XYZ file of N, CA, C and O in Angstrom:
836
model
N 175.636 51.019 330.806
C 175.572 49.450 331.336
C 175.361 48.217 330.628
O 176.250 46.910 330.933
N 175.186 48.021 329.177
C 174.570 46.719 328.528
C 175.947 46.431 327.892
O 176.202 45.504 327.791
N 176.341 47.318 327.506
C 177.372 47.102 326.769
C 178.843 46.820 328.218
O 179.486 45.570 327.512
N 178.885 46.998 329.294
C 179.720 46.527 330.185
C 179.224 45.066 330.714
O 179.954 44.387 330.677
N 178.043 44.871 330.997
C 177.599 43.335 331.062
C 177.909 42.287 330.130
O 178.139 41.411 330.315
N 177.466 42.773 328.735
C 177.764 42.112 327.559
C 179.398 41.689 327.428
O 179.808 40.591 327.480
N 180.219 42.594 327.378
C 181.732 41.999 327.587
C 182.248 41.406 328.940
O 182.927 40.521 328.746
N 181.623 41.909 330.001
C 182.042 41.164 331.201
C 181.985 39.539 330.912
O 182.391 39.246 331.387
N 180.482 39.594 330.313
C 179.921 38.317 330.580
C 180.559 37.408 329.806
O 181.024 36.425 329.532
N 180.719 38.000 328.249
C 181.546 37.000 327.252
C 182.997 37.139 327.515
O 183.516 35.568 327.586
N 183.701 37.851 328.103
C 185.106 37.537 328.508
C 185.295 36.522 330.136
O 186.025 35.509 329.892
N 184.256 36.711 330.562
C 184.144 35.972 331.895
C 184.164 34.030 331.458
O 184.368 33.265 331.641
N 183.300 34.144 330.063
C 183.011 32.636 329.614
C 183.908 32.259 328.793
O 183.936 31.115 329.147
N 184.601 33.224 328.416
C 185.681 32.249 327.416
C 187.459 32.721 328.310
O 187.648 31.188 328.283
N 187.475 33.036 329.333
C 188.198 32.784 329.961
C 188.372 31.697 331.190
O 188.737 30.933 331.049
N 186.730 31.578 331.682
C 186.408 30.314 332.582
C 187.497 30.651 333.390
O 188.325 29.324 334.138
N 187.440 31.509 334.517
C 188.299 31.491 335.840
C 187.661 30.398 336.687
O 188.659 29.544 337.155
N 186.606 29.689 336.746
C 186.100 28.596 337.574
C 186.377 27.518 337.391
O 187.061 26.903 338.024
N 186.936 27.630 335.963
C 187.402 25.772 335.813
C 189.036 26.140 335.585
O 189.724 25.088 335.570
N 189.670 27.212 336.066
C 190.746 26.863 336.620
C 191.430 26.826 337.963
O 192.567 26.391 338.564
N 190.580 26.830 338.777
C 190.307 26.492 340.310
C 191.038 25.589 340.637
O 192.074 25.322 341.714
N 190.533 24.040 339.807
C 191.476 22.858 340.013
C 193.036 22.851 339.863
O 193.747 22.139 340.707
N 193.222 23.605 338.675
C 194.869 23.521 338.276
C 195.487 24.675 339.305
O 196.332 24.106 339.589
N 194.730 26.054 339.590
C 195.824 26.640 340.516
C 195.508 25.888 341.849
O 196.933 26.265 342.419
N 194.889 25.216 342.123
C 195.153 24.390 343.474
C 196.234 23.366 343.389
O 196.797 23.448 344.434
N 196.098 22.816 342.506
C 196.816 22.058 342.633
C 198.311 22.580 342.018
O 199.760 21.644 342.903
N 198.692 23.819 341.590
C 200.171 24.019 341.354
C 200.504 25.011 342.807
O 201.409 25.113 342.903
N 199.722 25.267 343.579
C 200.054 26.069 345.172
C 199.319 25.205 346.018
O 199.601 25.774 347.097
N 199.796 24.027 346.020
C 199.095 23.129 347.402
C 200.043 23.124 348.550
O 199.659 23.585 349.259
N 201.355 23.537 348.140
C 202.454 23.312 348.950
C 202.786 24.934 349.308
O 203.750 25.119 349.961
N 202.203 25.937 348.817
C 202.248 27.307 349.223
C 201.630 27.813 350.586
O 200.213 27.344 350.406
N 202.279 28.968 350.738
C 201.787 29.607 351.796
C 200.123 30.465 351.287
O 200.389 30.861 350.331
N 199.398 30.823 352.328
C 198.202 31.510 351.558
C 198.759 32.741 351.334
O 198.287 33.668 350.430
N 200.205 33.566 351.693
C 200.312 34.753 351.501
C 200.829 34.761 349.843
O 200.560 35.437 349.304
N 201.562 33.709 349.744
C 202.206 33.206 348.393
C 201.105 33.043 347.405
O 201.103 33.226 346.215
N 200.148 32.237 347.798
C 199.063 32.261 346.923
C 198.093 33.255 346.728
O 197.914 33.959 345.514
N 197.954 34.679 347.709
C 197.652 35.674 347.354
C 198.195 36.633 346.514
O 197.444 37.004 345.413
N 199.924 36.285 346.150
C 200.489 36.981 345.560
C 200.309 36.463 344.103
O 200.309 36.975 343.222
N 200.587 35.240 344.329
C 200.183 34.511 342.711
C 198.581 35.000 342.044
O 198.500 35.382 340.787
N 198.066 35.171 343.259
C 196.741 35.530 342.327
C 196.784 36.930 341.914
O 196.112 37.173 340.706
N 196.957 37.783 342.537
C 197.483 39.613 342.074
C 198.077 39.569 341.242
O 197.602 40.092 340.086
N 199.237 38.492 340.652
C 200.429 38.729 339.469
C 199.270 38.187 338.599
O 199.715 38.694 337.273
N 198.638 37.083 338.558
C 197.931 36.279 337.425
C 196.767 37.548 337.088
O 197.285 37.176 335.975
N 196.037 38.106 337.850
C 195.084 39.278 337.287
C 195.666 40.097 336.865
O 195.048 40.671 335.510
N 196.963 40.242 337.373
C 197.352 41.603 336.794
C 197.969 41.603 335.109
O 197.548 42.412 334.233
N 198.766 40.291 335.115
C 199.339 39.686 333.785
C 197.937 39.786 332.627
O 197.972 39.686 331.440
N 196.851 39.224 333.379
C 195.864 38.925 332.293
C 195.041 40.315 332.132
O 194.918 40.525 330.711
N 195.353 41.317 332.896
C 194.651 42.900 332.792
C 195.517 43.263 331.479
O 194.943 43.821 330.446
N 196.814 43.135 331.575
C 197.825 43.887 330.716
C 197.651 43.316 329.110
O 197.319 43.581 328.016
N 197.934 41.407 329.023
C 197.582 41.129 328.057
C 195.715 41.500 326.967
O 196.043 41.711 325.911
N 195.102 41.068 328.258
C 193.523 41.729 327.553
C 193.416 43.269 326.998
O 193.167 43.306 325.921
N 194.238 44.278 327.724
C 194.288 45.493 327.199
C 195.123 45.705 326.136
O 194.671 46.536 325.296
N 196.711 44.787 325.625
C 197.204 44.871 324.922
C 196.349 44.085 323.395
O 196.492 45.039 322.472
N 195.504 43.317 323.836
C 194.919 42.805 322.522
C 193.533 43.816 322.124
O 193.313 43.687 320.784
N 193.151 44.271 322.850
C 192.159 45.279 322.747
C 192.491 46.530 321.844
O 191.886 46.945 320.883
N 193.661 47.261 322.598
C 194.492 48.487 321.799
C 194.978 48.389 320.303
O 195.139 49.249 319.460
N 195.961 47.121 320.876
C 196.995 46.428 319.527
C 196.863 45.756 318.311
O 197.173 46.099 317.496
N 195.622 45.091 318.744
C 195.177 43.581 317.880
C 195.134 44.444 316.567
O 195.376 43.383 315.681
N 194.118 45.337 316.070
C 193.758 46.259 315.025
C 195.017 45.836 314.341
O 194.798 45.847 312.826
N 196.043 46.434 314.936
C 197.161 46.823 313.853
C 198.048 45.355 313.460
O 198.541 45.842 312.365
N 197.873 44.863 314.188
C 198.569 43.242 314.131
C 197.884 42.908 312.704
O 198.491 42.050 311.765
N 195.918 42.728 313.267
C 195.560 42.451 312.113
C 195.729 43.174 310.580
O 195.837 42.522 309.227
N 196.099 44.338 310.267
C 196.400 45.347 309.522
C 197.671 44.959 308.893
O 197.792 44.778 307.705
N 198.892 44.629 309.270
C 200.130 44.318 309.461
C 199.759 42.810 308.388
O 200.657 43.109 307.005
N 199.347 41.757 308.782
C 199.309 40.733 308.011
C 198.355 40.717 307.432
O 197.793 39.509 306.461
N 197.355 41.852 306.761
C 196.281 41.795 306.023
C 195.105 40.727 306.502
O 194.538 40.135 305.226
N 194.794 40.612 307.531
C 193.276 39.935 307.845
C 192.819 40.528 307.865
O 192.144 41.475 308.736
N 191.494 40.510 307.935
C 190.039 41.111 307.784
C 189.175 40.686 309.349
O 190.015 39.760 309.570
N 188.445 41.286 309.501
C 187.963 41.296 310.702
C 186.890 39.844 310.581
O 187.154 39.231 311.968
N 186.369 39.909 309.717
C 185.331 38.707 309.541
C 186.297 37.482 309.246
O 185.819 36.278 310.279
N 187.389 37.553 308.895
C 188.141 36.186 309.091
C 188.463 35.957 310.192
O 188.626 35.098 310.947
N 189.093 36.852 311.077
C 189.583 36.643 312.683
C 188.003 36.011 313.261
O 188.473 35.520 314.349
N 187.103 37.015 313.206
C 185.960 36.239 314.016
C 185.861 34.932 313.587
O 185.179 34.420 314.652
N 185.812 34.312 312.248
C 185.757 33.322 312.338
C 186.650 31.985 313.120
O 186.130 31.436 313.139
N 188.228 32.641 312.593
C 189.097 31.924 313.674
C 188.926 31.869 314.907
O 188.709 31.002 315.701
N 188.606 33.542 315.543
C 187.863 33.073 317.212
C 186.836 32.471 317.185
O 186.909 31.807 318.462
N 185.524 31.912 316.478
C 184.873 31.599 317.010
C 184.835 30.089 316.842
O 184.548 29.324 317.637
N 185.711 29.832 315.866
C 186.059 28.382 315.768
C 186.942 27.863 317.137
O 186.678 26.874 317.910
N 187.941 28.742 317.644
C 188.675 28.445 318.774
C 187.556 28.600 320.081
O 188.097 27.897 321.064
N 186.502 29.617 319.996
C 185.762 29.662 321.551
C 184.892 28.446 321.673
O 184.759 27.820 322.248
N 184.281 28.159 320.144
C 183.644 26.919 320.015
C 184.313 25.619 320.487
O 183.572 24.567 321.500
N 185.675 25.672 319.955
C 186.259 24.375 320.703
C 186.797 24.387 322.135
O 186.630 23.388 322.925
N 186.587 25.883 322.222
C 186.869 25.734 323.969
C 185.591 25.543 324.956
O 185.361 24.478 325.877
N 184.416 25.472 324.252
C 183.234 25.250 324.837
C 182.998 23.989 324.852
O 182.311 23.375 325.864
N 183.249 22.950 323.521
C 182.996 21.899 323.575
C 183.904 21.113 324.511
O 183.683 20.045 324.850
N 185.107 21.627 324.813
C 186.055 21.176 325.879
C 185.358 21.231 327.278
O 185.953 20.392 327.939
N 185.150 22.035 327.572
C 184.389 22.348 328.733
C 183.023 21.528 328.635
O 183.320 20.825 330.107
N 182.540 21.221 327.913
C 181.127 20.372 328.269
C 181.784 18.939 327.732
O 181.257 18.075 328.806
N 182.809 18.826 327.356
C 182.985 16.966 327.607
C 184.089 16.903 328.626
O 184.674 15.949 329.001
N 184.787 17.804 329.903
C 184.980 17.540 330.719
C 186.688 17.603 330.205
O 187.678 17.221 331.069
N 187.039 18.106 329.165
C 188.553 17.954 328.794
C 189.260 19.041 328.347
O 190.039 19.578 327.840
N 188.812 20.530 329.294
C 188.731 21.424 329.005
C 190.109 22.176 329.393
O 190.964 22.683 328.452
N 191.124 21.497 330.410
C 192.054 21.729 330.855
C 193.378 21.052 330.143
O 194.198 21.834 330.008
N 192.954 19.849 329.312
C 194.339 19.865 328.770
C 194.308 20.414 327.308
O 195.061 20.659 326.442
N 192.840 20.974 327.090
C 192.974 21.743 325.529
C 193.474 23.202 326.012
O 193.896 24.264 324.944
N 194.314 23.438 327.295
C 194.093 24.718 327.613
C 196.103 24.906 327.362
O 196.814 25.681 328.023
N 196.744 23.634 326.869
C 198.250 23.318 326.857
C 198.978 23.032 328.632
O 199.969 23.314 328.331
N 197.905 22.489 328.977
C 198.785 21.875 330.576
C 198.501 20.678 330.414
O 197.472 19.898 330.654
N 199.402 20.194 330.474
C 199.731 18.456 330.680
C 200.557 18.394 331.972
O 201.100 19.289 332.544
N 201.301 16.771 331.887
C 201.751 16.752 333.454
C 203.448 17.033 333.122
O 203.822 17.636 334.204
N 203.559 17.172 332.571
C 204.913 17.650 332.448
C 205.285 19.100 332.616
O 205.939 19.413 333.348
N 203.867 19.804 331.769
C 204.084 21.631 332.321
C 203.621 21.267 333.517
O 204.224 22.558 334.417
N 203.019 20.984 334.054
C 202.341 21.196 335.593
C 203.559 20.606 336.354
O 203.423 21.780 337.383
N 204.297 19.765 336.563
C 205.573 19.450 337.150
C 206.578 20.273 337.272
O 207.385 21.004 338.325
N 206.792 21.016 336.248
C 207.652 22.402 335.513
C 207.447 23.412 336.630
O 208.045 24.208 336.955
N 205.870 23.690 336.560
C 205.543 25.180 337.258
C 205.793 24.793 338.779
O 205.988 26.020 339.076
N 205.061 23.671 338.802
C 205.178 23.682 340.707
C 206.770 23.628 340.861
O 206.650 24.029 342.206
N 208.026 23.527 340.154
C 209.303 23.750 340.506
C 209.669 25.055 340.168
O 210.665 25.989 341.201
N 208.597 26.037 339.383
C 208.996 27.556 339.454
C 208.871 28.391 340.649
O 207.589 28.049 341.466
N 209.181 29.493 340.836
C 208.919 30.442 341.759
C 207.298 31.275 341.552
O 206.865 31.591 342.392
N 207.696 31.448 340.133
C 206.543 32.074 339.958
C 205.559 31.844 338.674
O 206.125 31.195 337.482
N 204.717 31.202 338.955
C 203.366 30.230 338.319
C 202.570 31.549 337.565
O 201.748 31.334 336.815
N 202.436 32.603 337.647
C 201.453 33.589 337.692
C 201.666 34.403 335.881
O 200.137 34.313 335.640
N 202.565 34.185 335.255
C 202.353 34.568 333.623
C 202.512 33.173 333.179
O 201.381 33.358 332.695
N 202.782 32.176 333.420
C 202.282 30.987 332.914
C 202.828 30.063 333.660
O 203.274 30.020 334.570
N 201.937 28.937 333.812
C 200.615 29.189 332.684
C 199.611 29.586 333.310
O 198.753 28.892 332.527
N 199.877 29.989 333.962
C 198.008 30.439 334.809
C 197.642 31.874 333.809
O 196.227 31.464 333.087
N 198.371 32.847 333.300
C 197.725 33.780 332.686
C 197.643 33.517 331.271
O 196.580 33.353 330.625
N 198.880 32.945 330.496
C 198.879 32.413 329.408
C 199.606 30.924 329.440
O 200.427 30.969 330.184
N 198.762 29.600 329.040
C 197.453 29.732 327.860
C 196.274 29.808 328.936
O 194.928 29.349 328.290
N 196.006 29.209 330.300
C 194.865 28.730 330.860
C 194.120 29.833 330.813
O 192.551 29.969 330.843
N 194.448 31.241 330.849
C 193.029 32.251 331.028
C 193.024 33.119 329.667
O 192.154 33.153 328.902
N 193.941 33.620 329.600
C 193.997 34.763 328.156
C 194.562 33.865 327.450
O 195.829 33.792 326.845
N 193.720 33.274 326.676
C 193.810 33.001 325.054
C 193.646 33.290 323.764
O 193.256 34.495 323.665
N 193.500 32.489 323.245
C 193.193 33.235 321.283
C 191.757 33.467 321.451
O 191.417 34.635 320.747
N 191.318 32.915 322.134
C 189.678 32.971 322.166
C 189.489 34.352 322.504
O 188.636 35.300 322.254
N 189.649 34.972 323.641
C 189.783 36.310 324.176
C 190.372 37.319 323.715
O 189.882 38.319 323.817
N 191.725 37.011 323.149
C 192.338 38.096 322.400
C 191.931 38.103 321.272
O 191.452 39.505 320.856
N 190.895 37.567 320.413
C 190.267 37.621 319.185
C 189.060 38.413 319.572
O 188.623 39.134 318.599
N 188.205 37.672 320.684
C 187.147 38.408 320.927
C 186.878 39.724 321.064
O 186.637 40.775 320.997
N 188.364 40.776 321.918
C 188.891 41.657 322.006
C 188.926 42.660 320.968
O 188.657 43.759 320.478
N 189.877 41.770 320.161
C 190.273 42.951 318.861
C 188.928 42.940 318.262
O 188.706 43.894 317.455
N 188.176 41.849 318.121
C 186.796 42.301 317.334
C 185.713 42.868 317.811
O 185.106 44.318 317.442
N 185.784 43.070 319.278
C 185.160 44.035 319.777
C 185.454 45.609 319.750
O 184.701 46.187 319.360
N 186.564 45.256 319.695
C 187.376 47.163 319.397
C 187.091 47.514 317.765
O 186.481 48.564 317.942
N 186.860 46.967 316.646
C 186.043 47.276 315.583
C 184.519 47.584 315.821
O 184.711 48.492 314.771
N 183.698 47.147 316.241
C 182.604 47.582 316.378
C 182.240 48.745 317.562
O 181.265 49.445 317.498
N 183.394 48.599 318.430
C 183.274 49.574 319.693
C 184.478 50.578 320.217
O 185.012 49.804 320.892
N 184.643 51.554 319.388
C 186.111 52.258 319.374
C 185.605 53.961 319.575
O 186.610 54.494 319.233
N 184.310 54.002 319.891
C 184.294 55.870 320.397
C 184.617 55.634 322.150
O 185.020 54.527 322.631
N 184.999 56.996 322.315
C 185.894 57.226 323.731
C 185.137 56.702 324.801
O 185.326 56.096 325.629
N 183.825 56.692 324.909
C 182.848 56.384 325.747
C 182.956 54.854 326.361
O 182.889 54.293 326.840
N 182.591 54.446 324.560
C 183.042 52.460 324.748
C 184.299 52.382 325.172
O 184.107 51.120 325.586
N 185.179 52.853 324.672
C 186.829 52.220 325.109
C 186.882 52.635 326.806
O 187.275 51.374 327.238
N 186.461 53.051 327.132
C 186.191 53.361 328.465
C 185.634 52.484 329.556
O 186.174 51.763 330.277
N 184.366 52.300 328.938
C 183.416 51.245 329.338
C 184.363 49.882 329.273
O 183.796 48.877 330.246
N 184.962 49.643 328.480
C 185.432 48.163 327.883
C 186.647 47.931 328.468
O 186.822 46.837 329.254
N 187.215 48.987 329.242
C 188.596 48.641 329.847
C 188.213 48.643 331.014
O 188.722 48.118 332.200
N 187.078 49.317 331.374
C 186.141 49.321 333.221
C 186.263 47.485 333.363
O 185.924 47.051 334.121
N 185.243 47.270 332.068
C 184.828 45.312 331.852
C 186.339 44.663 332.204
O 186.113 43.590 333.001
N 187.336 44.891 331.314
C 188.272 44.184 331.426
C 189.060 44.068 332.687
O 189.319 43.089 333.453
N 188.891 45.536 333.360
C 189.600 45.779 335.041
C 188.499 44.819 336.152
O 189.260 44.147 336.604
N 187.195 44.738 335.717
C 186.604 44.279 336.386
C 186.517 42.676 336.117
O 186.602 41.699 336.994
N 187.095 41.791 334.774
C 187.196 40.583 334.944
C 188.745 40.567 335.414
O 188.498 39.497 336.137
N 189.573 41.117 335.649
C 191.060 41.259 336.132
C 190.343 40.900 337.826
O 191.292 40.185 338.257
N 189.785 41.866 338.337
C 189.362 41.744 339.465
C 188.809 40.639 339.993
O 189.141 39.728 341.202
N 187.762 40.234 339.023
C 187.058 38.795 338.935
C 187.962 37.498 339.693
O 187.977 36.664 340.178
N 188.946 37.522 338.527
C 190.134 36.458 338.438
C 191.135 36.580 339.686
O 191.094 35.313 340.399
N 191.299 37.605 340.521
C 191.839 37.557 341.521
C 191.081 37.250 342.930
O 191.600 36.214 343.678
N 189.986 37.775 343.053
C 188.957 36.963 343.946
C 188.711 35.777 343.568
O 188.849 34.726 344.995
N 188.504 35.230 342.537
C 188.183 33.499 341.986
C 189.485 32.658 343.074
O 189.558 31.853 343.647
N 190.587 33.133 342.310
C 192.022 32.499 342.566
C 192.008 32.574 344.100
O 193.138 31.398 344.666
N 192.255 33.751 344.587
C 192.503 34.045 346.122
C 191.521 33.409 347.243
O 192.162 32.468 347.950
N 190.115 32.883 346.481
C 189.743 31.780 347.379
C 189.281 30.759 346.345
O 188.683 29.793 347.048
N 190.537 30.115 345.797
C 190.573 28.836 344.600
C 190.077 27.728 345.777
O 189.853 26.565 345.322
N 190.923 27.700 346.753
C 191.563 26.743 347.612
C 190.290 26.392 348.175
O 189.176 25.265 349.157
N 189.392 27.277 348.946
C 188.258 27.128 349.135
C 187.254 26.900 348.911
O 186.446 26.310 349.578
N 186.920 27.389 347.569
C 186.285 27.065 346.467
C 186.041 25.676 346.238
O 185.187 24.689 345.988
N 187.339 25.309 345.927
C 187.314 23.643 345.716
C 186.618 22.847 346.701
O 186.087 21.976 346.585
N 186.962 23.207 348.155
C 186.480 22.155 349.255
C 184.851 22.710 348.932
O 184.688 21.600 349.722
N 184.444 23.508 349.045
C 182.587 23.901 349.139
C 182.092 23.062 347.949
O 181.315 22.876 348.076
N 182.768 23.470 346.680
C 182.196 22.891 345.451
C 181.923 21.764 345.256
O 181.788 20.889 344.787
N 184.076 21.462 345.177
C 184.258 19.667 345.047
C 184.450 19.530 343.315
O 184.129 20.456 342.904
N 184.638 18.714 343.113
C 184.917 18.344 341.834
C 183.542 18.254 340.818
O 183.709 18.852 339.927
N 182.879 17.627 341.505
C 181.410 17.680 340.553
C 180.646 18.978 340.521
O 180.269 19.270 339.722
N 180.944 19.611 341.582
C 180.583 21.418 341.308
C 181.258 21.902 340.466
O 180.314 22.904 339.465
N 182.414 21.869 340.538
C 183.303 22.757 339.314
C 182.986 22.363 337.949
O 182.954 22.925 337.112
N 183.172 20.824 337.552
C 182.440 20.066 336.145
C 181.336 20.911 336.099
O 180.930 21.038 334.776
N 180.373 20.865 336.880
C 178.900 21.057 336.588
C 178.793 22.550 336.217
O 178.256 22.997 335.175
N 179.417 23.462 336.969
C 179.614 24.852 336.495
C 180.163 24.842 335.209
O 179.835 25.988 333.930
N 181.686 24.463 334.997
C 182.193 24.037 333.683
C 181.508 23.934 332.559
O 181.441 24.587 331.280
N 180.201 23.178 332.910
C 179.922 22.632 331.456
C 178.856 23.582 331.375
O 178.322 23.940 330.096
N 178.147 24.344 332.245
C 177.000 25.104 331.896
C 177.824 26.542 331.188
O 177.254 26.829 330.497
N 179.045 26.674 331.750
C 179.728 27.934 331.075
C 180.088 27.580 329.343
O 180.121 28.650 328.845
N 180.053 26.294 329.496
C 181.047 25.660 328.004
C 179.566 25.854 327.508
O 180.046 26.201 326.009
N 178.264 25.750 327.755
C 177.364 25.610 326.695
C 177.311 27.451 326.399
O 176.945 27.881 325.201
N 177.647 28.310 327.503
C 177.547 29.840 326.844
C 178.551 30.135 325.962
O 178.501 30.645 324.998
N 179.925 29.336 325.908
C 181.059 29.588 325.156
C 180.559 29.196 323.818
O 180.781 29.865 322.941
N 180.195 28.306 323.541
C 179.618 27.300 322.301
C 178.946 28.734 321.100
O 178.737 28.819 320.248
N 178.017 28.910 322.368
C 176.718 29.839 321.806
C 177.335 31.313 321.233
O 177.129 31.807 320.409
N 178.460 31.337 322.341
C 179.156 33.193 321.548
C 179.769 32.570 320.665
O 179.932 33.386 319.458
N 180.653 31.651 320.688
C 181.507 31.152 319.295
C 180.644 31.124 318.024
O 181.190 31.352 316.922
N 179.735 30.288 318.049
C 178.917 30.087 316.926
C 177.912 31.496 316.578
O 178.496 31.538 315.518
N 177.848 32.563 317.258
C 177.238 33.895 317.328
C 178.559 34.676 316.697
O 178.056 35.548 315.397
N 179.604 34.382 316.491
C 180.589 35.302 315.620
C 180.818 34.671 314.673
O 180.863 35.337 313.378
N 180.922 33.472 314.091
C 180.966 32.744 312.954
C 179.722 33.051 312.308
O 180.032 33.660 310.966
N 178.325 32.916 312.730
C 177.407 33.358 311.910
C 177.162 34.505 311.443
O 177.253 35.120 310.236
N 177.784 35.619 312.392
C 177.798 37.150 312.115
C 178.628 37.575 310.971
O 178.379 38.163 309.746
N 179.635 36.650 310.902
C 181.294 37.235 309.934
C 180.399 36.434 308.625
O 180.497 36.984 307.586
N 180.165 35.433 308.568
C 179.738 35.047 306.981
C 178.518 35.440 306.547
O 178.668 35.836 305.438
N 177.878 35.894 307.347
C 176.566 36.933 306.906
C 176.913 38.379 306.271
O 176.794 39.103 305.384
N 178.437 38.684 307.094
C 178.914 39.919 306.561
C 179.461 39.917 305.359
O 179.450 40.246 304.448
N 180.138 38.623 305.274
C 180.908 38.229 303.831
C 180.346 38.082 302.725
O 180.002 38.297 301.906
N 179.326 37.187 303.173
C 177.777 37.439 301.793
C 177.553 38.676 301.619
O 177.234 38.786 300.285
N 176.659 39.668 302.763
C 176.484 40.802 301.821
C 177.383 41.205 301.461
O 176.707 41.921 300.426
N 178.605 41.450 301.769
C 179.818 42.095 301.028
C 179.881 41.584 299.440
O 180.252 42.734 298.515
N 179.807 40.637 299.558
C 179.894 39.819 298.143
C 179.087 39.992 297.334
O 178.795 40.511 295.981
N 177.679 40.089 297.680
C 176.556 40.550 297.087
C 176.232 41.838 296.660
O 175.390 42.446 295.535
N 176.827 42.838 297.348
C 176.725 44.177 296.882
C 177.740 44.495 296.326
O 178.674 44.084 295.711
């Protein structure tokens, strides 16, 4: 249970589905409730697949390119910290690859569940590197099952949040969403710094031994 809660909390902080609510509302403002539900469902499915592939296949990509896990954790930590600062400064959406041109193009397409919603708004480099590093430390069968369940739980949470995005936007308002995003941003920064510090410690110990 501790492993499940840790991974779920870490992924929720990095993906920040609450911060996606304003953009989802903007991109689906002219869609019917049925269409919004469909987009929410497929966004959650796409995120689940992307995270699962990152978790199981990512280590082989590292091996192919000769990248150490500590280097990945440092790079991922920098990305996560950057995302956290973006959340705190209120510039998170711009940092996720969503500008006015892309938003306009997305509104003209029939399906936005894969891009820009699943990628890059939700499943980005931070979450991918987090899962790759997580697999290196937790790859026993029971840990893999728990991790998969945590990823599935994140996908379900994303579906629930996006499905009720228009309702949440009315309840929370812009200030409420900003407040939540900044709280999450602080947690994201802490996770990123922990990744960087742990990796530096491992590198130093490895060189001294």
